[in-house]
Tab-separated table of C-alpha atoms in Angstrom:
chain	number	residue	atom	x	y	z
A	1	UNK	CA	-17.915	-26.387	18.365
A	2	UNK	CA	-15.462	-27.246	21.097
A	3	UNK	CA	-14.856	-24.644	23.780
A	4	UNK	CA	-12.311	-24.234	26.543
A	5	UNK	CA	-12.932	-21.782	29.382
A	6	UNK	CA	-10.681	-20.339	32.060
A	7	UNK	CA	-10.893	-17.469	34.485
A	8	UNK	CA	-8.803	-14.577	33.172
A	9	UNK	CA	-6.932	-13.508	36.319
A	10	UNK	CA	-5.465	-15.042	39.479
A	11	UNK	CA	-3.342	-13.403	42.176
A	12	UNK	CA	-1.437	-15.313	44.853
A	13	UNK	CA	1.245	-14.518	47.423
A	14	UNK	CA	4.748	-15.815	46.920
A	15	UNK	CA	5.135	-19.205	48.611
A	16	UNK	CA	1.421	-20.045	48.429
A	17	UNK	CA	-0.064	-22.635	46.078
A	18	UNK	CA	-1.767	-21.508	42.880
A	19	UNK	CA	-4.655	-23.401	41.353
A	20	UNK	CA	-5.657	-22.563	37.797
A	21	UNK	CA	-8.891	-24.096	36.581
A	22	UNK	CA	-10.158	-24.969	33.133
A	23	UNK	CA	-13.348	-26.479	31.766
A	24	UNK	CA	-13.837	-27.945	28.321
A	25	UNK	CA	-16.790	-29.175	26.331
A	26	UNK	CA	-15.426	-31.843	24.000
A	27	UNK	CA	-16.034	-35.213	25.625
A	28	UNK	CA	-13.811	-36.883	23.040
A	29	UNK	CA	-10.747	-34.908	24.114
A	30	UNK	CA	-7.784	-37.227	24.072
A	31	UNK	CA	-5.079	-34.987	25.445
A	32	UNK	CA	-5.208	-31.948	27.685
A	33	UNK	CA	-2.326	-29.514	27.966
A	34	UNK	CA	-1.054	-26.617	29.997
A	35	UNK	CA	1.074	-23.973	28.330
A	36	UNK	CA	2.894	-21.036	29.919
A	37	UNK	CA	3.463	-17.706	28.183
A	38	UNK	CA	5.920	-15.246	29.652
A	39	UNK	CA	5.830	-11.581	28.566
A	40	UNK	CA	6.946	-11.081	24.984
A	41	UNK	CA	7.436	-14.788	24.393
A	42	UNK	CA	5.659	-17.636	22.710
A	43	UNK	CA	3.836	-20.439	24.489
A	44	UNK	CA	5.902	-23.064	26.242
A	45	UNK	CA	4.501	-26.530	26.909
A	46	UNK	CA	4.418	-27.095	30.667
A	47	UNK	CA	2.753	-30.450	30.979
A	48	UNK	CA	0.021	-32.601	29.507
A	49	UNK	CA	-2.250	-35.413	30.604
A	50	UNK	CA	-3.939	-38.181	28.700
A	51	UNK	CA	-7.685	-38.440	29.104
A	52	UNK	CA	-7.398	-41.882	30.705
A	53	UNK	CA	-5.436	-40.426	33.629
A	54	UNK	CA	-6.749	-38.639	36.728
A	55	UNK	CA	-3.589	-36.990	37.940
A	56	UNK	CA	-0.078	-36.198	36.851
A	57	UNK	CA	2.667	-34.732	39.015
A	58	UNK	CA	5.850	-33.121	37.772
A	59	UNK	CA	7.969	-31.425	40.452
A	60	UNK	CA	5.959	-28.395	41.641
A	61	UNK	CA	3.184	-28.979	39.112
A	62	UNK	CA	0.146	-31.187	39.699
A	63	UNK	CA	-2.497	-31.677	37.035
A	64	UNK	CA	-5.907	-33.028	38.037
A	65	UNK	CA	-8.465	-34.212	35.510
A	66	UNK	CA	-12.145	-34.830	36.270
A	67	UNK	CA	-13.494	-36.314	33.070
A	68	UNK	CA	-17.051	-36.529	34.358
A	69	UNK	CA	-17.182	-32.775	34.939
A	70	UNK	CA	-14.779	-31.965	32.059
A	71	UNK	CA	-12.638	-30.034	34.497
A	72	UNK	CA	-8.872	-29.689	34.437
A	73	UNK	CA	-6.727	-27.926	37.005
A	74	UNK	CA	-3.085	-26.974	37.348
A	75	UNK	CA	-1.656	-26.616	40.836
A	76	UNK	CA	1.669	-24.865	41.296
A	77	UNK	CA	3.188	-25.494	44.715
A	78	UNK	CA	5.362	-22.865	46.422
A	79	UNK	CA	4.574	-20.251	43.776
A	80	UNK	CA	7.486	-17.976	42.914
A	81	UNK	CA	7.674	-14.597	41.174
A	82	UNK	CA	9.106	-16.397	38.138
A	83	UNK	CA	5.789	-18.214	37.819
A	84	UNK	CA	4.052	-14.947	36.888
A	85	UNK	CA	2.794	-15.531	33.358
A	86	UNK	CA	-0.296	-16.383	31.345
A	87	UNK	CA	-1.307	-20.040	31.553
A	88	UNK	CA	-3.273	-21.591	28.716
A	89	UNK	CA	-5.336	-24.725	28.938
A	90	UNK	CA	-5.717	-26.606	25.644
A	91	UNK	CA	-7.476	-29.750	24.548
A	92	UNK	CA	-7.015	-31.948	21.549
A	93	UNK	CA	-9.040	-34.801	20.142
A	94	UNK	CA	-7.525	-37.478	17.973
A	95	UNK	CA	-7.085	-36.153	14.453
A	96	UNK	CA	-8.104	-32.627	15.391
A	97	UNK	CA	-6.227	-29.423	16.037
A	98	UNK	CA	-5.747	-27.823	19.422
A	99	UNK	CA	-8.455	-25.726	21.044
A	100	UNK	CA	-6.999	-23.161	23.440
A	101	UNK	CA	-8.636	-21.392	26.332
A	102	UNK	CA	-8.357	-17.602	26.727
A	103	UNK	CA	-5.518	-17.886	29.234
A	104	UNK	CA	-5.269	-17.112	32.959
A	105	UNK	CA	-2.914	-14.311	33.941
A	106	UNK	CA	-1.174	-15.355	37.171
A	107	UNK	CA	0.259	-12.528	39.276
A	108	UNK	CA	2.536	-13.489	42.156
A	109	UNK	CA	2.674	-10.887	44.897
A	110	UNK	CA	5.761	-10.583	47.144
B	1	UNK	CA	18.976	-24.928	18.923
B	2	UNK	CA	16.827	-22.174	17.412
B	3	UNK	CA	13.506	-24.060	17.389
B	4	UNK	CA	10.871	-21.923	15.645
B	5	UNK	CA	12.035	-18.560	14.318
B	6	UNK	CA	9.623	-15.821	13.290
B	7	UNK	CA	10.387	-12.599	11.479
B	8	UNK	CA	9.778	-9.751	11.898
B	9	UNK	CA	9.144	-9.333	15.635
B	10	UNK	CA	7.253	-6.070	15.189
B	11	UNK	CA	5.523	-4.446	12.212
B	12	UNK	CA	3.276	-1.473	11.622
B	13	UNK	CA	1.240	-1.427	8.409
B	14	UNK	CA	-1.149	1.037	6.879
B	15	UNK	CA	-4.607	-0.211	5.924
B	16	UNK	CA	-4.442	-1.843	2.510
B	17	UNK	CA	-0.726	-2.647	2.584
B	18	UNK	CA	0.480	-6.196	2.164
B	19	UNK	CA	3.148	-8.154	3.980
B	20	UNK	CA	4.434	-11.659	4.596
B	21	UNK	CA	5.240	-13.082	7.993
B	22	UNK	CA	8.033	-15.613	7.880
B	23	UNK	CA	8.398	-18.753	9.978
B	24	UNK	CA	11.107	-21.393	9.935
B	25	UNK	CA	11.753	-24.433	12.143
B	26	UNK	CA	14.907	-26.505	12.396
B	27	UNK	CA	13.492	-29.535	14.221
B	28	UNK	CA	12.467	-31.519	11.134
B	29	UNK	CA	8.826	-31.231	12.179
B	30	UNK	CA	6.168	-32.243	9.685
B	31	UNK	CA	3.330	-29.990	10.825
B	32	UNK	CA	3.268	-26.201	11.067
B	33	UNK	CA	0.625	-23.742	12.209
B	34	UNK	CA	-0.248	-20.059	12.255
B	35	UNK	CA	-2.229	-18.606	15.165
B	36	UNK	CA	-3.338	-15.159	16.146
B	37	UNK	CA	-3.615	-14.091	19.773
B	38	UNK	CA	-6.059	-11.425	20.856
B	39	UNK	CA	-6.735	-10.338	24.448
B	40	UNK	CA	-9.232	-12.564	26.245
B	41	UNK	CA	-9.668	-14.820	23.198
B	42	UNK	CA	-6.829	-17.259	23.489
B	43	UNK	CA	-5.180	-18.490	20.328
B	44	UNK	CA	-7.178	-18.928	17.155
B	45	UNK	CA	-5.904	-21.065	14.317
B	46	UNK	CA	-5.579	-19.259	10.995
B	47	UNK	CA	-4.048	-21.913	8.736
B	48	UNK	CA	-2.060	-25.069	9.185
B	49	UNK	CA	0.061	-27.444	7.182
B	50	UNK	CA	-0.094	-31.049	8.322
B	51	UNK	CA	2.822	-31.976	6.078
B	52	UNK	CA	4.977	-30.501	3.354
B	53	UNK	CA	2.854	-29.763	0.311
B	54	UNK	CA	-0.468	-29.436	2.141
B	55	UNK	CA	-2.253	-26.487	3.710
B	56	UNK	CA	-5.686	-26.195	5.308
B	57	UNK	CA	-7.882	-23.462	6.709
B	58	UNK	CA	-8.280	-23.084	10.418
B	59	UNK	CA	-10.848	-21.186	12.431
B	60	UNK	CA	-10.168	-17.652	11.100
B	61	UNK	CA	-8.613	-17.857	7.587
B	62	UNK	CA	-10.299	-14.865	5.948
B	63	UNK	CA	-7.873	-12.170	4.836
B	64	UNK	CA	-4.851	-14.490	4.950
B	65	UNK	CA	-2.970	-16.834	2.671
B	66	UNK	CA	-0.170	-19.262	3.437
B	67	UNK	CA	2.640	-21.023	1.657
B	68	UNK	CA	4.471	-24.122	2.842
B	69	UNK	CA	7.650	-23.343	0.946
B	70	UNK	CA	9.460	-26.491	2.077
B	71	UNK	CA	9.547	-28.634	5.187
B	72	UNK	CA	11.235	-25.891	7.209
B	73	UNK	CA	9.317	-22.798	6.177
B	74	UNK	CA	5.678	-21.742	6.433
B	75	UNK	CA	4.772	-18.153	5.577
B	76	UNK	CA	1.615	-16.142	6.257
B	77	UNK	CA	0.581	-13.380	3.875
B	78	UNK	CA	-1.779	-10.487	4.395
B	79	UNK	CA	-2.740	-9.206	0.946
B	80	UNK	CA	-4.623	-6.086	2.071
B	81	UNK	CA	-4.191	-5.427	5.765
B	82	UNK	CA	-7.150	-4.250	7.852
B	83	UNK	CA	-7.216	-2.828	11.408
B	84	UNK	CA	-9.045	-6.010	12.514
B	85	UNK	CA	-5.828	-7.900	11.734
B	86	UNK	CA	-3.963	-6.045	14.463
B	87	UNK	CA	-2.824	-8.910	16.659
B	88	UNK	CA	0.090	-11.000	17.812
B	89	UNK	CA	0.821	-13.807	15.384
B	90	UNK	CA	2.429	-17.065	16.448
B	91	UNK	CA	3.878	-19.802	14.331
B	92	UNK	CA	4.136	-23.295	15.796
B	93	UNK	CA	5.344	-26.703	14.697
B	94	UNK	CA	4.977	-30.314	15.825
B	95	UNK	CA	6.511	-33.638	14.742
B	96	UNK	CA	3.210	-34.815	13.266
B	97	UNK	CA	-0.334	-33.597	13.450
B	98	UNK	CA	-1.155	-36.170	16.124
B	99	UNK	CA	-0.875	-36.050	19.844
B	100	UNK	CA	2.177	-33.876	20.348
B	101	UNK	CA	2.528	-30.530	21.997
B	102	UNK	CA	3.532	-27.674	19.766
B	103	UNK	CA	6.758	-25.686	19.771
B	104	UNK	CA	5.952	-21.998	19.391
B	105	UNK	CA	7.913	-19.102	17.973
B	106	UNK	CA	8.230	-15.875	19.947
B	107	UNK	CA	5.586	-14.069	17.902
B	108	UNK	CA	5.134	-11.117	15.558
B	109	UNK	CA	3.300	-8.105	16.932
B	110	UNK	CA	1.425	-6.514	14.018
B	111	UNK	CA	-0.370	-3.189	14.163
B	112	UNK	CA	-2.524	-2.027	11.258
B	113	UNK	CA	-3.372	1.677	11.316
């Protein structure tokens, strides 16, 4: 079946850029999403990108999609301590349910 | 604007006990979902309801049942809890089953001893 993979941990210094990577297997993925989960909370939709796009920028967030390699990345510019959280990559094909990755725990060091 | 509300937030059960996790949304969403979250495994879909009156199995339905009571409410029942069901459970909703991000509740942390 479909699979979404992410590295489990990432540490960065405050003020640096963070890049969280994700790979997926379903070539028919229509939409790809990034969710953020803060401690003790549910998942919050951060941003999404349609499969016919290469890049999407939203303030400090930049999403890059390489469809050929089935690779998705989330770049957070000027990372702050409030960005410390678990980030989930998810993909969805038309008519199907979401498939979530295992999540990347981002730690921001002062 | 409450969004998706889950109760309880925490629960400890003994093996073999039963309980129902409650979920309600006030956004007039058609579709609702139950996920479990386990360390290093992401979110796995237990059951979902694409619209009022319908329910379908997800990836890991064994040991669970659901009821879509009305458009707002979607409950998850454990008939005979097992330690393997220790997890964090999330309810989510979306306007339809197509192409929208989900709105998640804050979760229920369940421990089965």
